PDB file of C-alpha atoms and ligand atoms in Angstrom:
ATOM      1  CA  MET A 121       0.000   0.000   0.000  1.00 97.00           C
ATOM      2  CA  LYS A 122       1.397   3.395  -0.996  1.00 98.00           C
ATOM      3  CA  ILE A 123       1.037   5.981   1.768  1.00 98.00           C
ATOM      4  CA  PHE A 124       0.824   9.672   0.936  1.00 99.00           C
ATOM      5  CA  ALA A 125       1.327  12.122   3.792  1.00 99.00           C
ATOM      6  CA  HIS A 126      -1.815  14.214   3.387  1.00 99.00           C
ATOM      7  CA  ARG A 127      -0.876  17.928   3.574  1.00 99.00           C
ATOM      8  CA  GLY A 128       2.406  16.564   5.022  1.00 98.00           C
ATOM      9  CA  VAL A 129       2.208  14.922   8.434  1.00 99.00           C
ATOM     10  CA  SER A 130      -0.819  17.089   9.154  1.00 98.00           C
ATOM     11  CA  GLY A 131      -1.940  14.936  12.082  1.00 98.00           C
ATOM     12  CA  HIS A 132       1.029  16.149  14.134  1.00 98.00           C
ATOM     13  CA  TYR A 133       2.219  19.389  12.456  1.00 98.00           C
ATOM     14  CA  PRO A 134       0.479  22.408  10.937  1.00 98.00           C
ATOM     15  CA  GLU A 135      -0.839  21.218   7.570  1.00 99.00           C
ATOM     16  CA  ASN A 136       0.919  22.167   4.330  1.00 99.00           C
ATOM     17  CA  THR A 137       3.960  23.613   6.133  1.00 99.00           C
ATOM     18  CA  LEU A 138       7.651  22.809   5.768  1.00 98.00           C
ATOM     19  CA  ALA A 139       7.586  21.196   9.238  1.00 98.00           C
ATOM     20  CA  ALA A 140       4.820  18.817   8.131  1.00 99.00           C
ATOM     21  CA  ILE A 141       6.686  18.034   4.918  1.00 98.00           C
ATOM     22  CA  GLN A 142      10.000  17.458   6.713  1.00 98.00           C
ATOM     23  CA  ALA A 143       8.217  15.045   9.057  1.00 98.00           C
ATOM     24  CA  ALA A 144       6.864  13.143   6.064  1.00 98.00           C
ATOM     25  CA  LEU A 145      10.367  12.853   4.627  1.00 98.00           C
ATOM     26  CA  ASP A 146      11.659  11.672   8.017  1.00 98.00           C
ATOM     27  CA  CYS A 147       9.081   8.886   8.255  1.00 97.00           C
ATOM     28  CA  GLY A 148       9.807   7.630   4.746  1.00 97.00           C
ATOM     29  CA  ALA A 149       6.326   8.155   3.309  1.00 98.00           C
ATOM     30  CA  TYR A 150       5.943   6.976  -0.294  1.00 98.00           C
ATOM     31  CA  GLY A 151       4.559  10.380  -1.247  1.00 99.00           C
ATOM     32  CA  ILE A 152       3.550  13.793   0.058  1.00 99.00           C
ATOM     33  CA  GLU A 153       0.344  15.553  -0.962  1.00 99.00           C
ATOM     34  CA  ILE A 154       0.108  19.348  -0.855  1.00 99.00           C
ATOM     35  CA  ASP A 155      -2.544  21.859  -1.949  1.00 98.00           C
ATOM     36  CA  VAL A 156      -1.561  24.842  -4.069  1.00 98.00           C
ATOM     37  CA  PHE A 157      -3.192  28.193  -4.834  1.00 98.00           C
ATOM     38  CA  ALA A 158      -1.983  31.005  -7.064  1.00 98.00           C
ATOM     39  CA  ALA A 159      -1.332  34.186  -5.092  1.00 97.00           C
ATOM     40  CA  ASP A 160      -0.047  37.411  -6.524  1.00 91.00           C
ATOM     41  CA  GLY A 161       1.980  35.648  -9.260  1.00 93.00           C
ATOM     42  CA  GLU A 162       3.333  32.873  -7.031  1.00 97.00           C
ATOM     43  CA  LEU A 163       2.170  29.367  -6.076  1.00 98.00           C
ATOM     44  CA  ILE A 164       1.625  29.010  -2.352  1.00 98.00           C
ATOM     45  CA  VAL A 165       0.939  25.855  -0.367  1.00 98.00           C
ATOM     46  CA  ILE A 166      -2.365  26.138   1.466  1.00 98.00           C
ATOM     47  CA  HIS A 167      -5.655  24.237   1.386  1.00 98.00           C
ATOM     48  CA  ASP A 168      -8.319  26.914   1.907  1.00 98.00           C
ATOM     49  CA  ARG A 169      -8.912  30.060  -0.093  1.00 98.00           C
ATOM     50  CA  GLN A 170     -10.219  31.546   3.160  1.00 98.00           C
ATOM     51  CA  LEU A 171      -7.321  32.247   5.504  1.00 98.00           C
ATOM     52  CA  GLN A 172      -9.143  31.941   8.829  1.00 98.00           C
ATOM     53  CA  ARG A 173      -8.844  28.221   9.612  1.00 98.00           C
ATOM     54  CA  THR A 174      -5.078  27.796   9.266  1.00 98.00           C
ATOM     55  CA  THR A 175      -3.771  31.348   9.808  1.00 98.00           C
ATOM     56  CA  LYS A 176      -6.447  33.025  11.991  1.00 98.00           C
ATOM     57  CA  THR A 177      -6.591  35.854   9.467  1.00 98.00           C
ATOM     58  CA  LYS A 178      -9.705  37.450   8.013  1.00 98.00           C
ATOM     59  CA  GLY A 179     -10.420  37.371   4.287  1.00 98.00           C
ATOM     60  CA  ASN A 180      -9.226  35.400   1.298  1.00 98.00           C
ATOM     61  CA  ILE A 181      -5.881  34.773  -0.369  1.00 98.00           C
ATOM     62  CA  GLU A 182      -6.619  37.323  -3.097  1.00 97.00           C
ATOM     63  CA  ASP A 183      -7.138  40.086  -0.515  1.00 97.00           C
ATOM     64  CA  TYR A 184      -3.426  40.103   0.380  1.00 98.00           C
ATOM     65  CA  LYS A 185      -0.083  40.770  -1.268  1.00 98.00           C
ATOM     66  CA  LEU A 186       2.289  37.820  -1.506  1.00 98.00           C
ATOM     67  CA  SER A 187       4.676  39.442   0.994  1.00 98.00           C
ATOM     68  CA  GLN A 188       1.837  39.691   3.532  1.00 98.00           C
ATOM     69  CA  LEU A 189       0.719  36.081   2.983  1.00 98.00           C
ATOM     70  CA  LEU A 190       4.232  34.782   3.513  1.00 98.00           C
ATOM     71  CA  GLN A 191       4.416  36.521   6.899  1.00 98.00           C
ATOM     72  CA  LEU A 192       1.278  34.879   8.311  1.00 98.00           C
ATOM     73  CA  ASP A 193       1.542  32.271  11.044  1.00 98.00           C
ATOM     74  CA  ALA A 194       0.288  28.988   9.549  1.00 98.00           C
ATOM     75  CA  GLY A 195       0.485  27.318  12.990  1.00 98.00           C
ATOM     76  CA  LYS A 196       3.182  26.907  15.644  1.00 98.00           C
ATOM     77  CA  GLY A 197       5.221  29.688  14.029  1.00 98.00           C
ATOM     78  CA  GLN A 198       5.339  27.951  10.646  1.00 98.00           C
ATOM     79  CA  ARG A 199       4.878  30.098   7.515  1.00 98.00           C
ATOM     80  CA  ILE A 200       2.869  29.368   4.379  1.00 98.00           C
ATOM     81  CA  PRO A 201       5.496  27.860   2.047  1.00 98.00           C
ATOM     82  CA  THR A 202       5.809  28.450  -1.662  1.00 98.00           C
ATOM     83  CA  LEU A 203       5.783  25.503  -4.062  1.00 98.00           C
ATOM     84  CA  TRP A 204       9.382  26.392  -4.870  1.00 98.00           C
ATOM     85  CA  GLN A 205      10.425  25.979  -1.220  1.00 98.00           C
ATOM     86  CA  VAL A 206       8.694  22.590  -1.096  1.00 99.00           C
ATOM     87  CA  LEU A 207      10.439  21.389  -4.264  1.00 98.00           C
ATOM     88  CA  GLN A 208      13.756  22.520  -2.762  1.00 98.00           C
ATOM     89  CA  LEU A 209      13.102  20.736   0.528  1.00 98.00           C
ATOM     90  CA  ILE A 210      11.893  17.446  -0.968  1.00 98.00           C
ATOM     91  CA  ASN A 211      14.690  17.393  -3.539  1.00 98.00           C
ATOM     92  CA  ASN A 212      13.289  14.328  -5.361  1.00 98.00           C
ATOM     93  CA  ARG A 213      13.369  12.182  -2.212  1.00 98.00           C
ATOM     94  CA  CYS A 214       9.769  11.013  -2.591  1.00 98.00           C
ATOM     95  CA  VAL A 215       6.761  11.454  -4.843  1.00 99.00           C
ATOM     96  CA  LEU A 216       5.191  14.902  -4.582  1.00 99.00           C
ATOM     97  CA  ASN A 217       1.473  15.114  -5.351  1.00 99.00           C
ATOM     98  CA  ILE A 218       0.652  18.743  -6.145  1.00 99.00           C
ATOM     99  CA  GLU A 219      -3.112  19.298  -5.886  1.00 99.00           C
ATOM    100  CA  LEU A 220      -4.119  22.415  -7.801  1.00 98.00           C
ATOM    101  CA  LYS A 221      -6.837  24.302  -5.956  1.00 98.00           C
ATOM    102  CA  GLY A 222      -7.346  27.371  -8.115  1.00 89.00           C
ATOM    103  CA  HIS A 223      -8.537  27.627 -11.719  1.00 92.00           C
ATOM    104  CA  ASP A 224      -5.596  29.934 -12.494  1.00 94.00           C
ATOM    105  CA  THR A 225      -2.720  27.724 -11.359  1.00 98.00           C
ATOM    106  CA  ALA A 226      -1.740  25.986 -14.609  1.00 97.00           C
ATOM    107  CA  PRO A 227       0.479  28.628 -16.309  1.00 97.00           C
ATOM    108  CA  LEU A 228       2.384  29.280 -13.076  1.00 98.00           C
ATOM    109  CA  LEU A 229       2.825  25.567 -12.438  1.00 98.00           C
ATOM    110  CA  LEU A 230       4.180  24.837 -15.911  1.00 98.00           C
ATOM    111  CA  HIS A 231       6.558  27.796 -15.715  1.00 98.00           C
ATOM    112  CA  GLN A 232       7.795  26.932 -12.231  1.00 98.00           C
ATOM    113  CA  LEU A 233       8.334  23.256 -13.018  1.00 98.00           C
ATOM    114  CA  SER A 234      10.377  24.160 -16.049  1.00 98.00           C
ATOM    115  CA  GLN A 235      12.488  26.518 -13.874  1.00 98.00           C
ATOM    116  CA  ALA A 236      12.756  23.896 -11.131  1.00 98.00           C
ATOM    117  CA  GLN A 237      14.024  21.275 -13.577  1.00 98.00           C
ATOM    118  CA  GLN A 238      16.810  23.640 -14.641  1.00 98.00           C
ATOM    119  CA  GLN A 239      17.668  25.306 -11.327  1.00 98.00           C
ATOM    120  CA  LEU A 240      16.839  22.687  -8.679  1.00 98.00           C
ATOM    121  CA  GLY A 241      17.287  19.512 -10.706  1.00 98.00           C
ATOM    122  CA  THR A 242      13.652  18.608 -10.028  1.00 98.00           C
ATOM    123  CA  ASP A 243      12.821  15.192 -11.469  1.00 98.00           C
ATOM    124  CA  ILE A 244       9.361  15.593 -12.937  1.00 97.00           C
ATOM    125  CA  ALA A 245       8.971  11.808 -12.962  1.00 98.00           C
ATOM    126  CA  LYS A 246       8.538  12.135  -9.184  1.00 98.00           C
ATOM    127  CA  LEU A 247       5.610  14.566  -9.501  1.00 99.00           C
ATOM    128  CA  LEU A 248       1.913  13.758  -9.631  1.00 99.00           C
ATOM    129  CA  ILE A 249      -0.403  16.630 -10.536  1.00 99.00           C
ATOM    130  CA  SER A 250      -4.004  16.389  -9.375  1.00 98.00           C
ATOM    131  CA  SER A 251      -7.080  18.576  -9.215  1.00 98.00           C
ATOM    132  CA  PHE A 252     -10.847  18.476  -9.054  1.00 98.00           C
ATOM    133  CA  HIS A 253     -10.676  20.895 -12.034  1.00 98.00           C
ATOM    134  CA  HIS A 254     -10.464  18.416 -14.907  1.00 98.00           C
ATOM    135  CA  PRO A 255     -10.139  20.877 -17.826  1.00 98.00           C
ATOM    136  CA  LEU A 256      -7.134  22.299 -16.021  1.00 98.00           C
ATOM    137  CA  LEU A 257      -5.579  18.819 -15.781  1.00 98.00           C
ATOM    138  CA  ARG A 258      -6.252  18.267 -19.480  1.00 98.00           C
ATOM    139  CA  HIS A 259      -4.487  21.535 -20.281  1.00 98.00           C
ATOM    140  CA  ILE A 260      -1.476  20.522 -18.184  1.00 98.00           C
ATOM    141  CA  LYS A 261      -1.237  17.071 -19.790  1.00 98.00           C
ATOM    142  CA  GLN A 262      -1.527  18.578 -23.278  1.00 98.00           C
ATOM    143  CA  SER A 263       1.178  21.147 -22.458  1.00 98.00           C
ATOM    144  CA  GLN A 264       3.598  18.701 -20.845  1.00 98.00           C
ATOM    145  CA  ALA A 265       2.862  15.073 -21.610  1.00 98.00           C
ATOM    146  CA  GLU A 266       5.545  13.699 -19.258  1.00 98.00           C
ATOM    147  CA  LEU A 267       3.728  15.011 -16.184  1.00 98.00           C
ATOM    148  CA  ALA A 268       1.754  12.301 -14.374  1.00 98.00           C
ATOM    149  CA  ILE A 269      -1.857  13.204 -13.727  1.00 99.00           C
ATOM    150  CA  GLY A 270      -3.966  12.143 -10.751  1.00 98.00           C
ATOM    151  CA  ALA A 271      -7.645  12.440 -11.608  1.00 98.00           C
ATOM    152  CA  LEU A 272      -9.445  13.560  -8.452  1.00 98.00           C
ATOM    153  CA  THR A 273     -13.111  12.852  -7.946  1.00 98.00           C
ATOM    154  CA  ALA A 274     -15.449  13.296  -5.025  1.00 97.00           C
ATOM    155  CA  CYS A 275     -18.128  11.210  -6.741  1.00 97.00           C
ATOM    156  CA  ILE A 276     -18.488   7.941  -8.642  1.00 97.00           C
ATOM    157  CA  PRO A 277     -19.224   9.076 -12.234  1.00 98.00           C
ATOM    158  CA  LEU A 278     -21.820   7.283 -14.377  1.00 98.00           C
ATOM    159  CA  ASP A 279     -19.068   5.977 -16.617  1.00 98.00           C
ATOM    160  CA  TYR A 280     -16.726   5.239 -13.715  1.00 98.00           C
ATOM    161  CA  CYS A 281     -13.088   6.050 -14.617  1.00 98.00           C
ATOM    162  CA  GLU A 282     -13.671   7.100 -18.223  1.00 98.00           C
ATOM    163  CA  PHE A 283     -12.827  10.703 -17.255  1.00 98.00           C
ATOM    164  CA  ALA A 284      -9.417   9.564 -15.995  1.00 98.00           C
ATOM    165  CA  THR A 285      -8.715   7.695 -19.237  1.00 98.00           C
ATOM    166  CA  GLN A 286      -9.657  10.823 -21.197  1.00 98.00           C
ATOM    167  CA  LEU A 287      -7.209  12.825 -19.083  1.00 98.00           C
ATOM    168  CA  GLY A 288      -4.381  10.374 -19.737  1.00 98.00           C
ATOM    169  CA  ALA A 289      -4.137   9.979 -15.961  1.00 98.00           C
ATOM    170  CA  MET A 290      -1.845   7.624 -14.076  1.00 98.00           C
ATOM    171  CA  SER A 291      -4.141   7.332 -11.086  1.00 99.00           C
ATOM    172  CA  VAL A 292      -7.634   8.086  -9.874  1.00 98.00           C
ATOM    173  CA  HIS A 293      -8.005   9.713  -6.461  1.00 98.00           C
ATOM    174  CA  CYS A 294     -11.313   8.843  -4.790  1.00 98.00           C
ATOM    175  CA  ASP A 295     -13.280   9.797  -1.712  1.00 98.00           C
ATOM    176  CA  ARG A 296     -13.367   7.048   0.903  1.00 97.00           C
ATOM    177  CA  ALA A 297     -17.098   7.578   1.386  1.00 95.00           C
ATOM    178  CA  PHE A 298     -17.950   6.350  -2.115  1.00 96.00           C
ATOM    179  CA  ILE A 299     -15.166   4.093  -3.333  1.00 97.00           C
ATOM    180  CA  ASP A 300     -16.438   0.620  -4.176  1.00 97.00           C
ATOM    181  CA  ASP A 301     -15.377  -2.573  -5.917  1.00 97.00           C
ATOM    182  CA  LYS A 302     -16.865  -1.545  -9.291  1.00 98.00           C
ATOM    183  CA  MET A 303     -14.860   1.688  -9.363  1.00 98.00           C
ATOM    184  CA  ILE A 304     -11.661  -0.133  -8.377  1.00 98.00           C
ATOM    185  CA  LEU A 305     -12.180  -2.893 -10.977  1.00 98.00           C
ATOM    186  CA  ASP A 306     -12.884  -0.330 -13.699  1.00 98.00           C
ATOM    187  CA  ALA A 307      -9.761   1.660 -12.746  1.00 98.00           C
ATOM    188  CA  HIS A 308      -7.525  -1.400 -12.783  1.00 98.00           C
ATOM    189  CA  GLN A 309      -8.901  -2.596 -16.132  1.00 98.00           C
ATOM    190  CA  ARG A 310      -7.886   0.807 -17.509  1.00 98.00           C
ATOM    191  CA  GLY A 311      -4.401   0.528 -15.997  1.00 98.00           C
ATOM    192  CA  LEU A 312      -5.049   3.217 -13.391  1.00 99.00           C
ATOM    193  CA  GLU A 313      -3.891   3.098  -9.774  1.00 99.00           C
ATOM    194  CA  VAL A 314      -6.500   3.883  -7.111  1.00 99.00           C
ATOM    195  CA  PHE A 315      -5.598   6.214  -4.245  1.00 99.00           C
ATOM    196  CA  VAL A 316      -8.199   7.055  -1.580  1.00 98.00           C
ATOM    197  CA  TYR A 317      -8.509  10.164   0.632  1.00 98.00           C
ATOM    198  CA  THR A 318      -8.491  10.727   3.567  1.00 98.00           C
ATOM    199  CA  VAL A 319      -7.923   7.539   5.556  1.00 98.00           C
ATOM    200  CA  ASN A 320      -6.859   7.979   9.162  1.00 98.00           C
ATOM    201  CA  ASP A 321      -7.862   4.752  10.869  1.00 97.00           C
ATOM    202  CA  GLN A 322      -6.495   1.261  10.613  1.00 98.00           C
ATOM    203  CA  ARG A 323      -9.788  -0.586  10.215  1.00 98.00           C
ATOM    204  CA  GLU A 324     -10.748   1.455   7.183  1.00 98.00           C
ATOM    205  CA  ALA A 325      -7.248   1.205   5.733  1.00 98.00           C
ATOM    206  CA  LEU A 326      -7.347  -2.594   5.970  1.00 98.00           C
ATOM    207  CA  ARG A 327     -10.830  -2.679   4.439  1.00 97.00           C
ATOM    208  CA  LEU A 328      -9.578  -0.626   1.477  1.00 98.00           C
ATOM    209  CA  LYS A 329      -6.505  -2.793   1.078  1.00 98.00           C
ATOM    210  CA  ALA A 330      -8.733  -5.876   0.925  1.00 98.00           C
ATOM    211  CA  LEU A 331     -10.817  -4.145  -1.768  1.00 98.00           C
ATOM    212  CA  GLY A 332      -7.654  -3.699  -3.856  1.00 98.00           C
ATOM    213  CA  VAL A 333      -6.922   0.004  -3.327  1.00 98.00           C
ATOM    214  CA  ASP A 334      -3.316   0.882  -4.211  1.00 98.00           C
ATOM    215  CA  GLY A 335      -2.699   3.783  -1.855  1.00 98.00           C
ATOM    216  CA  ILE A 336      -4.134   6.131   0.731  1.00 98.00           C
ATOM    217  CA  PHE A 337      -3.783   9.755   1.725  1.00 99.00           C
ATOM    218  CA  CYS A 338      -3.256   9.826   5.481  1.00 98.00           C
ATOM    219  CA  ASN A 339      -2.585  12.518   8.090  1.00 99.00           C
ATOM    220  CA  PHE A 340      -0.581  10.001  10.169  1.00 98.00           C
ATOM    221  CA  PRO A 341       1.764   8.285   7.671  1.00 98.00           C
ATOM    222  CA  ALA A 342       4.234   6.954  10.268  1.00 98.00           C
ATOM    223  CA  GLU A 343       1.433   5.188  12.133  1.00 98.00           C
ATOM    224  CA  ALA A 344      -0.124   3.999   8.860  1.00 98.00           C
ATOM    225  CA  ALA A 345       3.092   2.242   7.871  1.00 96.00           C
ATOM    226  CA  ASN A 346       2.500  -0.119  10.816  1.00 97.00           C
ATOM    227  CA  TRP A 347      -1.130  -0.817   9.956  1.00 97.00           C
ATOM    228  CA  PHE A 348      -0.416  -3.164   7.064  1.00 94.00           C
TER     229      PHE A 348
HETATM  230  O1  G3P B 229      -5.778  15.073  -2.847  1.00 93.86           O
HETATM  231  C1  G3P B 229      -6.548  14.311  -1.967  1.00 93.86           C
HETATM  232  C2  G3P B 229      -7.343  15.194  -1.048  1.00 93.86           C
HETATM  233  O2  G3P B 229      -6.457  16.099  -0.436  1.00 93.86           O
HETATM  234  C3  G3P B 229      -8.431  15.944  -1.757  1.00 93.86           C
HETATM  235  O3  G3P B 229      -9.224  16.691  -0.886  1.00 93.86           O
HETATM  236  O4  G3P B 229      -9.913  18.699   0.337  1.00 93.86           O
HETATM  237  O5  G3P B 229      -8.118  17.279   1.286  1.00 93.86           O
HETATM  238  O6  G3P B 229      -7.669  18.659  -0.726  1.00 93.86           O
HETATM  239  P1  G3P B 229      -8.705  17.879   0.036  1.00 93.86           P
HETATM  240 MG1   MG B 230      -5.645  18.024  -1.072  1.00 93.86          MG
END
């Protein structure tokens, strides 16, 4: 079972921060999942457009300048990282799943990954780009075919994983509330891996493993490694 540290080790550290990502590297997680928004010409690592939950700040990302966003306390003195900082820290040591949260993230992502390949030696074979915004994923795959795509869905579509095939995806990322044997069988027949979010207890993880799921997103990846 592949274990992705969901927003880093977000069960023990402030989510989507360098501390949470370092912890995921330290525990040897297969992959790390982060959420990314565009902000003032930069890609920043944060899950909510509204700043209140993680930074105790009023308003939305777009209400602030980048310099102001980067000074906010994202928990326990941690700052909101940029995607660039995360790529630097991970340095190809595990798979990085970049989940695109905004509709305007694609041009910045493609530009930054090209820069990161040249300046940081980023291995794009270790990246997995996902989003609930499927046209955006299609645009990314058409622009850079080598990038692996994770097709996110919160539902079970009428034609199961056909959308993921159309996207040229490597994997389908499904909600634990809906995933079932038909979806998993359809994915595997199409050559897609099945990763399920967000799985934080052993009983459910073992149930999913028995169903044939290939990986989980988990807030406690060190503990999860002992579940199987
Ligand atoms: O990428 C898997 C999962 O993170 C998707 O949902 O809301 O946690 O970003 P969310
Ligand atoms: Mg996410």
